[in-house]
């Protein structure tokens, strides 16, 4: 064990105490055992309960029993729980920053991004849920005579499956709108980052959430994940496209709705009128935040020939200057990869690219002196088909830089491939950048930023097109997906049928005149 690893192990033991694990798992169902590990050392962090098939069914039963009581709370009272959670999270952020770092291996600033994102969601839905959920009036089939109200009912028990890369944001961030809409949530986070999700749940309970309304079950993904899909009234899934397809099939078989936030191979475009220095600084964050294990991070850069030299120089210099390490403090820029599997994928993509003629401009090597899965942030050029790094998601700190001369060609190349999650466009001319953005086939586009401007703007929808998913988190869609719409139409004064002896022909003629009049009156 290296010095860095033995120090990291000592810190982990101080943070993840048996008392903390007991507090977080005390009411979590599971007669079997599983465990989570720290990427900083590869060593076990904690032993955790894993639920059997029968226990998962029982958890859903308890959630289902508790949900109507929770839904009966006035929405403002439910929203107040989110606002108290918001304050408690800011107050106690150091506790969860330690857990996120220990479980994911990421740097502290990147862990703090999760605190920011969850606070944004808690504040937004805590304040705006009453407006999103209130009954809405609509014009009826016959103006004034048909009164229409659209009600929003909770779906019941939402099943939520989340990955390891953003364990606070992708557990709590998605659970909050489901809860405030009056649902119960049964969540299966990735076991390797379960402590973070369990900590967030405990904080919500401290903020006033009835414990049965948000429950967590742990277990092997391919075993416990399908059990969530089997019992849920609606499924939210974040993870790989491959697993997302299985979840979609399971939800389709039961005819329950699902939103799927999946993988990406996100392009970043540096247009001819960009500031290369600013673009280089932004590209470092776009490519290497959370050590590149971020669904919206950039893995393909298209830079205009006129500034490619300057951009690449600045980008490479900034990348080489990044510091790495396992410290639970603000002193390092980058952390570790999260697992052996992630490390192996990164190595495979880099070695394959180099073997087929790509050039390593920065990084390219593992850092075993820091921990088992540390890997340098890596910039490649000359990446072409059929290299793996060309079109497959690496989900690590590896980016391929390509040059272009024709902007239409760059847009076409950015739109290549099955994914459509996030894109980034750099230009000094905002109108130019917006025109390019509108031509990109992605769910979000960030202008003069990598990903955080769109992701952090929680009033607006975020999600993927194509193989990057179905549905959106954030904004109206991010909460209304957790509701069933019900239309209540009330007919007044006259029926929707011929009246007082009018025959069908005259009634049809009357309706024909009415339809023409409604169009003329611009009735929508
Ligand atoms: P993954 O699909 O392997 O696992 C995600 C979750 O699904 C885990 O909790 C896992 O235990 C569970 N699971 C595994 N098999 C299952 C099955 N058969 N049925 C149901 N659940 C199952 O993904 P991962 O490797 O943990 O996460 C990385 C992927 O997630 C990347 O592709 C990344 O792009 C994507 N991601 C997307 C977003 C987004 O918002 N679009 C955000 C973060 C990560």
Coordinates of C-alpha atoms and ligand atoms in Angstrom, one line a residue:
X1 CA 0.0 0.0 0.0
X2 CA 1.3 3.5 -0.9
X3 CA 1.6 6.3 1.6
X4 CA -1.3 8.0 -0.1
X5 CA -3.4 4.9 0.2
X6 CA -2.6 4.3 3.9
X7 CA -3.4 7.9 4.7
X8 CA -6.7 7.6 2.8
X9 CA -7.6 4.4 4.6
X10 CA -7.1 6.1 8.0
X11 CA -9.3 9.0 7.0
X12 CA -12.0 6.6 5.7
X13 CA -12.1 4.8 9.0
X14 CA -12.6 8.2 10.8
X15 CA -15.5 9.2 8.6
X16 CA -17.3 5.9 8.1
X17 CA -17.7 4.7 11.6
X18 CA -19.8 1.7 12.7
X19 CA -22.1 4.2 14.4
X20 CA -22.7 6.1 11.2
X21 CA -23.4 2.9 9.3
X22 CA -25.9 1.8 12.0
X23 CA -27.7 5.2 11.9
X24 CA -28.0 5.1 8.1
X25 CA -29.0 1.5 7.7
X26 CA -31.0 1.0 11.0
X27 CA -34.4 0.8 9.2
X28 CA -33.2 -0.5 5.9
X29 CA -34.6 -3.9 4.9
X30 CA -32.1 -6.6 4.0
X31 CA -31.3 -9.9 5.6
X32 CA -28.4 -10.5 3.1
X33 CA -25.1 -8.6 3.1
X34 CA -23.3 -6.5 0.5
X35 CA -20.5 -3.9 0.8
X36 CA -19.2 -0.6 -0.6
X37 CA -15.6 0.2 -1.3
X38 CA -13.5 3.3 -1.6
X39 CA -11.8 4.0 -4.9
X40 CA -9.0 5.8 -3.1
X41 CA -7.7 2.5 -1.8
X42 CA -10.0 -0.3 -3.2
X43 CA -10.6 -1.3 0.4
X44 CA -14.0 -2.0 1.9
X45 CA -15.8 1.1 3.4
X46 CA -18.8 -0.6 5.0
X47 CA -20.9 -3.7 5.1
X48 CA -24.5 -3.0 4.1
X49 CA -27.9 -4.8 4.1
X50 CA -29.0 -6.3 0.8
X51 CA -32.7 -7.1 0.3
X52 CA -34.1 -10.4 -0.9
X53 CA -36.9 -10.6 -3.5
X54 CA -39.5 -10.9 -0.7
X55 CA -38.0 -8.0 1.3
X56 CA -38.2 -5.7 -1.8
X57 CA -41.9 -6.7 -2.2
X58 CA -42.5 -5.9 1.5
X59 CA -40.7 -2.5 1.1
X60 CA -43.0 -1.6 -1.8
X61 CA -46.0 -2.7 0.4
X62 CA -45.0 -0.4 3.2
X63 CA -44.3 2.5 0.8
X64 CA -47.7 1.9 -0.9
X65 CA -49.4 1.9 2.5
X66 CA -47.7 5.2 3.5
X67 CA -48.2 7.1 0.3
X68 CA -51.8 8.1 0.5
X69 CA -51.2 9.7 3.9
X70 CA -48.3 11.7 2.6
X71 CA -50.2 12.7 -0.6
X72 CA -53.0 14.0 1.7
X73 CA -50.6 16.6 3.2
X74 CA -51.2 20.0 1.6
X75 CA -48.6 20.5 -1.1
X76 CA -47.1 23.5 0.8
X77 CA -46.5 21.3 3.8
X78 CA -44.7 18.7 1.6
X79 CA -42.7 21.5 -0.1
X80 CA -41.6 22.9 3.3
X81 CA -39.8 19.5 4.0
X82 CA -37.7 20.2 0.8
X83 CA -36.9 23.7 1.9
X84 CA -35.8 22.5 5.4
X85 CA -33.8 19.7 3.7
X86 CA -32.1 22.4 1.5
X87 CA -31.0 24.4 4.6
X88 CA -29.8 21.2 6.4
X89 CA -27.8 20.1 3.4
X90 CA -26.0 23.4 3.2
X91 CA -25.3 23.4 7.0
X92 CA -24.1 19.7 7.0
X93 CA -22.4 19.6 3.6
X94 CA -19.0 18.6 5.0
X95 CA -20.4 15.3 6.1
X96 CA -21.7 14.4 2.7
X97 CA -18.8 15.8 0.8
X98 CA -16.6 13.3 2.8
X99 CA -18.9 10.5 1.9
X100 CA -19.2 11.4 -1.8
X101 CA -15.4 11.7 -2.1
X102 CA -14.8 8.4 -0.3
X103 CA -17.4 6.5 -2.3
X104 CA -16.7 7.9 -5.8
X105 CA -13.1 9.0 -5.5
X106 CA -13.8 12.4 -7.0
X107 CA -12.2 15.7 -5.9
X108 CA -14.0 17.8 -3.3
X109 CA -15.0 20.6 -5.7
X110 CA -16.7 18.0 -7.9
X111 CA -18.5 16.5 -4.9
X112 CA -19.7 20.0 -4.1
X113 CA -21.3 20.2 -7.5
X114 CA -23.7 17.6 -6.2
X115 CA -24.6 19.7 -3.2
X116 CA -25.2 22.7 -5.5
X117 CA -27.4 20.6 -7.8
X118 CA -29.5 19.1 -5.0
X119 CA -29.9 22.5 -3.3
X120 CA -31.1 24.0 -6.7
X121 CA -33.6 21.2 -7.0
X122 CA -34.8 21.4 -3.4
X123 CA -35.2 25.2 -3.6
X124 CA -36.9 25.1 -7.0
X125 CA -39.4 22.4 -6.3
X126 CA -39.8 23.5 -2.7
X127 CA -40.9 26.9 -4.0
X128 CA -42.5 26.1 -7.3
X129 CA -44.3 22.7 -6.6
X130 CA -47.6 24.3 -5.6
X131 CA -47.8 26.2 -8.9
X132 CA -46.7 23.1 -11.0
X133 CA -49.3 20.9 -9.2
X134 CA -52.3 23.2 -8.8
X135 CA -55.4 22.3 -10.8
X136 CA -55.5 24.1 -14.2
X137 CA -58.6 25.5 -16.0
X138 CA -59.0 24.9 -19.7
X139 CA -61.5 26.1 -22.3
X140 CA -64.0 23.4 -22.9
X141 CA -65.6 21.8 -25.9
X142 CA -68.4 24.5 -25.8
X143 CA -67.0 27.7 -24.5
X144 CA -68.7 28.8 -21.2
X145 CA -70.9 25.7 -21.2
X146 CA -68.2 23.1 -20.6
X147 CA -65.9 23.7 -17.6
X148 CA -62.6 21.8 -17.6
X149 CA -60.1 21.3 -14.9
X150 CA -56.9 19.4 -15.2
X151 CA -55.8 17.7 -11.9
X152 CA -52.4 16.2 -11.2
X153 CA -52.4 13.1 -9.0
X154 CA -49.3 11.4 -7.8
X155 CA -48.5 8.1 -9.6
X156 CA -48.2 6.1 -6.3
X157 CA -44.8 4.5 -5.7
X158 CA -42.0 5.6 -7.9
X159 CA -39.2 3.1 -8.4
X160 CA -35.8 4.9 -8.8
X161 CA -32.6 3.3 -10.0
X162 CA -29.4 5.4 -9.9
X163 CA -25.7 5.0 -10.8
X164 CA -22.6 5.6 -8.8
X165 CA -21.1 8.7 -10.5
X166 CA -23.2 11.4 -8.9
X167 CA -24.6 9.6 -5.9
X168 CA -26.1 12.6 -4.1
X169 CA -27.6 14.4 -7.1
X170 CA -28.8 11.3 -8.9
X171 CA -30.5 9.9 -5.8
X172 CA -31.9 12.9 -3.9
X173 CA -32.0 15.3 -6.8
X174 CA -34.5 13.1 -8.7
X175 CA -36.4 11.9 -5.6
X176 CA -37.3 15.4 -4.4
X177 CA -39.8 16.3 -7.2
X178 CA -41.3 12.8 -7.0
X179 CA -41.8 13.2 -3.2
X180 CA -43.2 16.7 -3.3
X181 CA -45.7 15.5 -6.0
X182 CA -47.1 13.2 -3.3
X183 CA -45.4 9.9 -4.3
X184 CA -43.5 7.5 -2.2
X185 CA -40.1 6.5 -3.6
X186 CA -38.4 3.1 -3.4
X187 CA -34.8 3.6 -4.5
X188 CA -32.0 1.3 -5.6
X189 CA -28.8 3.3 -5.7
X190 CA -25.6 1.6 -6.8
X191 CA -24.4 -0.3 -3.8
X192 CA -20.9 1.2 -4.2
X193 CA -22.3 4.6 -3.4
X194 CA -25.1 3.7 -1.1
X195 CA -23.9 5.5 2.0
X196 CA -24.4 8.9 0.2
X197 CA -28.0 8.0 -0.8
X198 CA -28.7 6.7 2.7
X199 CA -27.3 9.9 4.3
X200 CA -29.6 12.0 2.0
X201 CA -32.6 10.0 3.0
X202 CA -31.8 10.3 6.7
X203 CA -31.5 14.1 6.2
X204 CA -34.9 14.2 4.6
X205 CA -36.4 12.3 7.5
X206 CA -34.8 14.7 9.9
X207 CA -36.4 17.5 7.8
X208 CA -39.8 16.0 8.4
X209 CA -40.3 13.3 5.7
X210 CA -42.2 10.2 7.0
X211 CA -39.6 7.4 6.9
X212 CA -41.7 4.9 5.0
X213 CA -42.3 7.4 2.1
X214 CA -38.6 7.2 0.9
X215 CA -37.1 3.8 1.2
X216 CA -33.8 2.4 -0.1
X217 CA -33.1 -1.2 -1.0
X218 CA -29.7 -2.5 -1.9
X219 CA -28.5 -5.5 -4.0
X220 CA -27.0 -6.6 -7.2
X221 CA -28.1 -4.4 -10.1
X222 CA -29.3 -7.2 -12.5
X223 CA -31.2 -8.8 -9.6
X224 CA -32.6 -6.0 -7.5
X225 CA -33.0 -3.5 -10.4
X226 CA -35.7 -5.6 -12.2
X227 CA -37.5 -6.0 -8.9
X228 CA -37.9 -2.3 -8.7
X229 CA -39.3 -2.2 -12.2
X230 CA -41.6 -5.1 -11.4
X231 CA -43.3 -3.3 -8.5
X232 CA -43.2 0.5 -9.3
X233 CA -46.0 2.6 -10.6
X234 CA -43.4 4.7 -12.5
X235 CA -39.7 4.2 -13.0
X236 CA -36.9 6.7 -13.2
X237 CA -33.6 5.2 -14.3
X238 CA -30.2 6.8 -14.7
X239 CA -27.4 4.7 -16.0
X240 CA -26.0 3.1 -19.1
X241 CA -28.0 2.8 -22.4
X242 CA -27.7 -1.0 -22.3
X243 CA -29.3 -1.3 -18.9
X244 CA -31.8 1.5 -19.8
X245 CA -33.1 -0.6 -22.7
X246 CA -33.8 -3.5 -20.2
X247 CA -35.5 -1.2 -17.8
X248 CA -37.6 0.2 -20.7
X249 CA -38.6 -3.3 -21.7
X250 CA -39.7 -4.1 -18.1
X251 CA -41.7 -1.0 -17.8
X252 CA -43.3 -1.5 -21.2
X253 CA -44.4 -5.0 -20.3
X254 CA -46.2 -3.7 -17.3
X255 CA -47.5 -0.5 -19.1
X256 CA -46.0 1.8 -16.5
X257 CA -44.2 5.0 -17.6
X258 CA -40.4 5.4 -17.3
X259 CA -37.9 8.2 -17.8
X260 CA -34.4 7.1 -18.8
X261 CA -31.3 9.3 -18.4
X262 CA -28.6 7.4 -20.3
X263 CA -25.1 7.7 -21.8
X264 CA -23.5 10.2 -24.1
X265 CA -20.5 11.0 -26.3
X266 CA -20.8 14.7 -26.0
X267 CA -19.3 17.1 -28.5
X268 CA -17.7 20.5 -27.7
X269 CA -17.3 22.9 -30.6
X270 CA -14.7 25.7 -30.6
X271 CA -15.9 28.0 -33.5
X272 CA -13.7 30.2 -35.5
X273 CA -14.7 33.3 -33.5
X274 CA -14.1 31.7 -30.1
X275 CA -11.6 33.0 -27.5
X276 CA -9.2 30.1 -27.5
X277 CA -7.9 30.8 -24.0
X278 CA -11.4 30.9 -22.5
X279 CA -12.4 27.8 -24.5
X280 CA -9.3 25.9 -23.3
X281 CA -10.1 26.8 -19.6
X282 CA -13.7 25.7 -20.1
X283 CA -12.7 22.5 -22.0
X284 CA -10.7 21.3 -18.9
X285 CA -13.9 21.5 -16.8
X286 CA -16.0 20.1 -19.6
X287 CA -13.8 17.1 -20.0
X288 CA -12.3 16.3 -16.7
X289 CA -14.8 17.2 -13.9
X290 CA -15.5 14.2 -11.7
X291 CA -12.5 12.6 -13.6
X292 CA -14.6 12.5 -16.7
X293 CA -17.2 10.2 -15.1
X294 CA -20.0 12.6 -15.8
X295 CA -22.8 11.9 -18.3
X296 CA -22.7 15.4 -19.7
X297 CA -18.9 15.7 -20.0
X298 CA -17.2 16.3 -23.4
X299 CA -15.3 13.4 -25.0
X300 CA -15.1 15.0 -28.5
X301 CA -13.8 18.4 -29.3
X302 CA -14.1 20.0 -32.8
X303 CA -11.9 23.1 -33.0
X304 CA -11.6 25.4 -36.0
X305 CA -8.3 25.2 -37.8
X306 CA -7.6 28.9 -37.5
X307 CA -7.2 28.6 -33.7
X308 CA -6.6 24.9 -33.2
X309 CA -2.9 25.4 -32.5
X310 CA -3.4 28.0 -29.8
X311 CA -6.4 26.1 -28.3
X312 CA -4.6 22.8 -28.1
X313 CA -1.5 24.4 -26.5
X314 CA -3.5 26.1 -23.8
X315 CA -5.7 23.1 -23.3
X316 CA -2.8 20.7 -22.9
X317 CA -0.9 23.1 -20.6
X318 CA -3.9 23.5 -18.3
X319 CA -4.5 19.7 -18.4
X320 CA -0.9 18.9 -17.4
X321 CA -1.1 21.4 -14.6
X322 CA -4.1 19.6 -12.9
X323 CA -3.2 18.0 -9.5
X324 CA -4.5 14.6 -8.5
X325 CA -4.8 12.8 -5.2
X326 CA -7.1 11.2 -2.6
X327 CA -7.3 14.0 -0.1
X328 CA -10.6 14.8 1.6
X329 CA -10.0 18.5 1.2
X330 CA -10.0 21.3 -1.4
X331 CA -6.4 20.9 -2.4
X332 CA -6.5 18.6 -5.5
X333 CA -8.1 19.2 -8.9
X334 CA -8.9 15.6 -9.8
X335 CA -9.7 12.4 -8.0
X336 CA -9.6 8.7 -8.9
X337 CA -11.7 6.7 -11.3
X338 CA -14.5 4.9 -9.4
X339 CA -13.7 1.2 -10.0
X340 CA -11.5 -1.4 -11.6
X341 CA -14.1 -1.6 -14.4
X342 CA -13.9 2.2 -15.1
X343 CA -10.1 2.0 -15.0
X344 CA -10.0 -0.9 -17.4
X345 CA -12.3 0.9 -19.9
X346 CA -10.1 4.0 -19.8
X347 CA -6.9 2.0 -20.3
X348 CA -8.6 0.0 -23.2
X349 CA -9.6 3.2 -25.0
X350 CA -6.3 4.9 -24.6
X351 CA -4.2 1.8 -25.5
X352 CA -6.4 1.0 -28.5
X353 CA -6.2 4.6 -29.8
X354 CA -2.4 4.7 -29.4
X355 CA -2.0 1.2 -31.0
X356 CA -4.0 2.4 -34.1
X357 CA -1.9 5.6 -34.5
X358 CA -3.5 8.3 -32.2
X359 CA -1.2 10.8 -30.5
X360 CA -1.2 11.4 -26.8
X361 CA -1.0 15.2 -26.4
X362 CA -1.3 15.2 -22.6
X363 CA -1.6 12.5 -19.9
X364 CA -2.1 9.0 -21.1
X365 CA -0.9 7.0 -18.1
X366 CA -2.2 5.5 -14.9
X367 CA -1.0 6.9 -11.5
X368 CA -0.6 3.8 -9.2
X369 CA 1.5 5.9 -6.9
X370 CA -1.8 7.7 -5.9
X371 CA -4.2 4.8 -5.7
X372 CA -5.2 1.7 -7.7
X373 CA -7.5 3.5 -10.2
X374 CA -6.0 7.0 -10.6
X375 CA -5.5 7.9 -14.3
X376 CA -4.1 11.0 -15.8
X377 CA -6.4 13.3 -17.7
X378 CA -5.7 12.5 -21.3
X379 CA -5.9 14.5 -24.6
X380 CA -5.7 12.6 -27.9
X381 CA -5.4 13.7 -31.5
X382 CA -5.7 11.6 -34.6
X383 CA -8.6 9.5 -33.2
X384 CA -10.4 7.8 -36.1
X385 CA -12.8 4.9 -36.7
X386 CA -12.6 2.1 -35.7
X387 CA -10.8 3.3 -32.6
X388 CA -12.9 2.7 -29.5
X389 CA -12.4 6.3 -28.3
X390 CA -13.8 7.6 -31.5
X391 CA -17.5 6.9 -30.9
X392 CA -17.8 4.8 -27.8
X393 CA -18.5 6.4 -24.4
X394 CA -15.3 6.2 -22.4
X395 CA -16.9 7.7 -19.2
X396 CA -13.4 8.7 -18.1
X397 CA -10.9 11.5 -18.4
X398 CA -10.1 11.0 -22.1
X399 CA -11.0 13.4 -24.9
X400 CA -10.2 13.4 -28.7
X401 CA -9.5 16.7 -30.4
X402 CA -10.5 17.0 -34.0
X403 CA -9.9 20.0 -36.4
X404 CA -12.4 21.4 -38.8
X405 CA -12.5 24.1 -41.5
X406 CA -16.1 24.1 -42.5
X407 CA -18.7 24.8 -39.8
X408 CA -21.5 22.8 -41.4
X409 CA -19.1 19.8 -41.5
X410 CA -18.3 20.3 -37.8
X411 CA -22.0 20.4 -36.9
X412 CA -22.6 17.3 -39.0
X413 CA -19.8 15.5 -37.2
X414 CA -21.0 16.6 -33.8
X415 CA -24.4 15.2 -34.7
X416 CA -22.9 11.8 -35.7
X417 CA -23.7 8.7 -33.6
X418 CA -26.6 7.4 -31.7
X419 CA -26.3 9.7 -28.6
X420 CA -27.8 13.1 -28.0
X421 CA -27.3 14.2 -24.4
X422 CA -25.2 17.5 -24.1
X423 CA -23.2 19.7 -26.3
X424 CA -21.0 22.8 -25.7
X425 CA -20.4 25.6 -28.2
X426 CA -17.7 28.3 -27.8
X427 CA -17.9 31.7 -29.7
X428 CA -17.5 35.4 -29.0
X429 CA -20.7 36.0 -30.9
X430 CA -23.7 34.8 -28.9
X431 CA -26.1 34.9 -31.8
X432 CA -23.8 32.8 -33.9
X433 CA -23.4 30.3 -31.0
X434 CA -27.2 30.1 -30.5
X435 CA -27.7 29.4 -34.3
X436 CA -25.2 26.6 -34.1
X437 CA -26.8 25.3 -30.8
X438 CA -30.2 25.0 -32.4
X439 CA -28.7 22.7 -35.1
X440 CA -27.2 20.3 -32.6
X441 CA -29.2 17.1 -31.9
X442 CA -28.8 17.1 -28.1
X443 CA -31.1 17.6 -25.1
X444 CA -29.0 20.4 -23.7
X445 CA -26.5 22.8 -25.3
X446 CA -24.2 25.1 -23.2
X447 CA -22.8 28.2 -24.9
X448 CA -19.4 29.3 -23.5
X449 CA -19.7 26.7 -20.8
X450 CA -19.2 22.9 -20.7
X451 CA -22.3 21.5 -18.9
X452 CA -23.0 23.3 -15.7
X453 CA -25.0 26.2 -17.1
X454 CA -27.7 24.0 -18.5
X455 CA -27.5 21.3 -15.8
X456 CA -27.6 23.9 -13.0
X457 CA -30.6 25.8 -14.5
X458 CA -33.2 23.6 -12.9
X459 CA -36.2 25.6 -14.2
X460 CA -35.4 24.2 -17.7
X461 CA -35.6 20.6 -18.8
X462 CA -32.5 18.4 -19.0
X463 CA -32.2 15.0 -20.7
X464 CA -31.2 13.1 -23.7
X465 CA -32.3 12.4 -27.3
X466 CA -31.7 9.2 -29.2
X467 CA -29.7 6.6 -27.2
X468 CA -29.2 9.2 -24.4
X469 CA -32.7 8.6 -23.1
X470 CA -36.4 9.4 -22.9
X471 CA -37.9 12.1 -20.7
X472 CA -36.5 15.0 -18.9
X473 CA -35.5 15.9 -15.3
X474 CA -35.8 19.5 -14.1
X475 CA -38.4 22.2 -14.9
X476 CA -42.1 21.3 -15.4
X477 CA -41.4 18.0 -17.0
X478 CA -39.1 17.0 -14.1
X479 CA -42.1 17.1 -11.7
X480 CA -45.1 16.4 -14.0
X481 CA -43.6 13.1 -15.1
X482 CA -44.3 12.0 -11.5
X483 CA -48.0 12.7 -11.9
X484 CA -51.0 11.3 -13.6
X485 CA -53.1 14.0 -15.4
X486 CA -56.8 13.8 -14.8
X487 CA -59.3 15.9 -16.8
X488 CA -62.6 16.7 -15.1
X489 CA -65.0 18.3 -17.6
X490 CA -68.3 19.6 -16.3
X491 CA -71.2 20.1 -18.8
X492 CA -73.6 22.9 -17.9
X493 CA -77.0 24.1 -19.1
X494 CA -77.3 22.0 -22.3
X495 CA -76.2 18.5 -23.1
X496 CA -73.8 17.6 -26.0
X497 CA -76.7 16.2 -28.0
X498 CA -79.6 17.4 -30.1
X499 CA -82.0 19.4 -28.0
X500 CA -85.8 19.8 -28.0
X501 CA -86.8 17.9 -31.1
X502 CA -83.8 18.9 -33.3
X503 CA -83.1 16.1 -35.7
X504 CA -79.5 14.8 -36.2
X505 CA -79.0 16.5 -39.6
X506 CA -79.9 20.0 -38.1
X507 CA -77.7 19.3 -35.1
X508 CA -74.8 18.3 -37.3
X509 CA -75.3 21.5 -39.3
X510 CA -75.3 23.5 -36.1
X511 CA -72.1 21.9 -35.0
X512 CA -70.5 22.6 -38.4
X513 CA -71.4 26.3 -38.0
X514 CA -70.0 26.3 -34.5
X515 CA -66.7 24.8 -35.5
X516 CA -66.3 27.4 -38.2
X517 CA -67.1 30.2 -35.7
X518 CA -64.6 28.8 -33.2
X519 CA -61.8 28.9 -35.8
X520 CA -62.8 32.5 -36.9
X521 CA -62.9 33.6 -33.2
X522 CA -59.4 32.1 -32.8
X523 CA -60.6 29.9 -30.0
X524 CA -57.8 27.5 -29.2
Ligands
LIG1 P1 -25.4 0.9 -15.2 O1 -26.5 0.9 -16.2 O2 -24.5 -0.3 -15.1 O3 -26.1 0.9 -13.7 C1 -27.0 1.9 -13.3 C2 -27.9 1.4 -12.2 O4 -28.6 0.3 -12.8 C3 -27.1 0.8 -11.0 O5 -27.9 1.1 -9.9 C4 -27.2 -0.7 -11.3 O6 -27.0 -1.5 -10.2 C5 -28.5 -0.8 -11.9 N1 -28.7 -2.0 -12.8 C6 -27.7 -2.8 -13.3 N2 -28.3 -3.8 -14.0 C7 -29.7 -3.6 -14.0 C8 -30.8 -4.3 -14.6 N3 -30.7 -5.3 -15.3 N4 -32.0 -3.7 -14.3 C9 -32.2 -2.6 -13.5 N5 -31.1 -2.0 -13.0 C10 -29.9 -2.5 -13.2 O7 -24.7 2.2 -15.4 P2 -23.4 2.7 -14.6 O8 -22.2 2.1 -15.2 O9 -23.5 2.5 -13.1 O10 -23.4 4.3 -14.9 C11 -22.7 4.9 -15.9 C12 -23.6 5.2 -17.0 O11 -24.7 6.1 -16.6 C13 -22.9 5.9 -18.2 O12 -23.3 5.4 -19.4 C14 -23.4 7.4 -18.0 O13 -23.4 8.1 -19.2 C15 -24.8 7.2 -17.5 N6 -25.3 8.3 -16.8 C16 -26.3 9.1 -17.4 C17 -26.8 10.3 -16.8 C18 -27.8 11.1 -17.4 O14 -28.3 12.0 -16.7 N7 -28.1 11.0 -18.7 C19 -26.2 10.6 -15.5 C20 -25.2 9.8 -14.9 C21 -24.8 8.7 -15.6

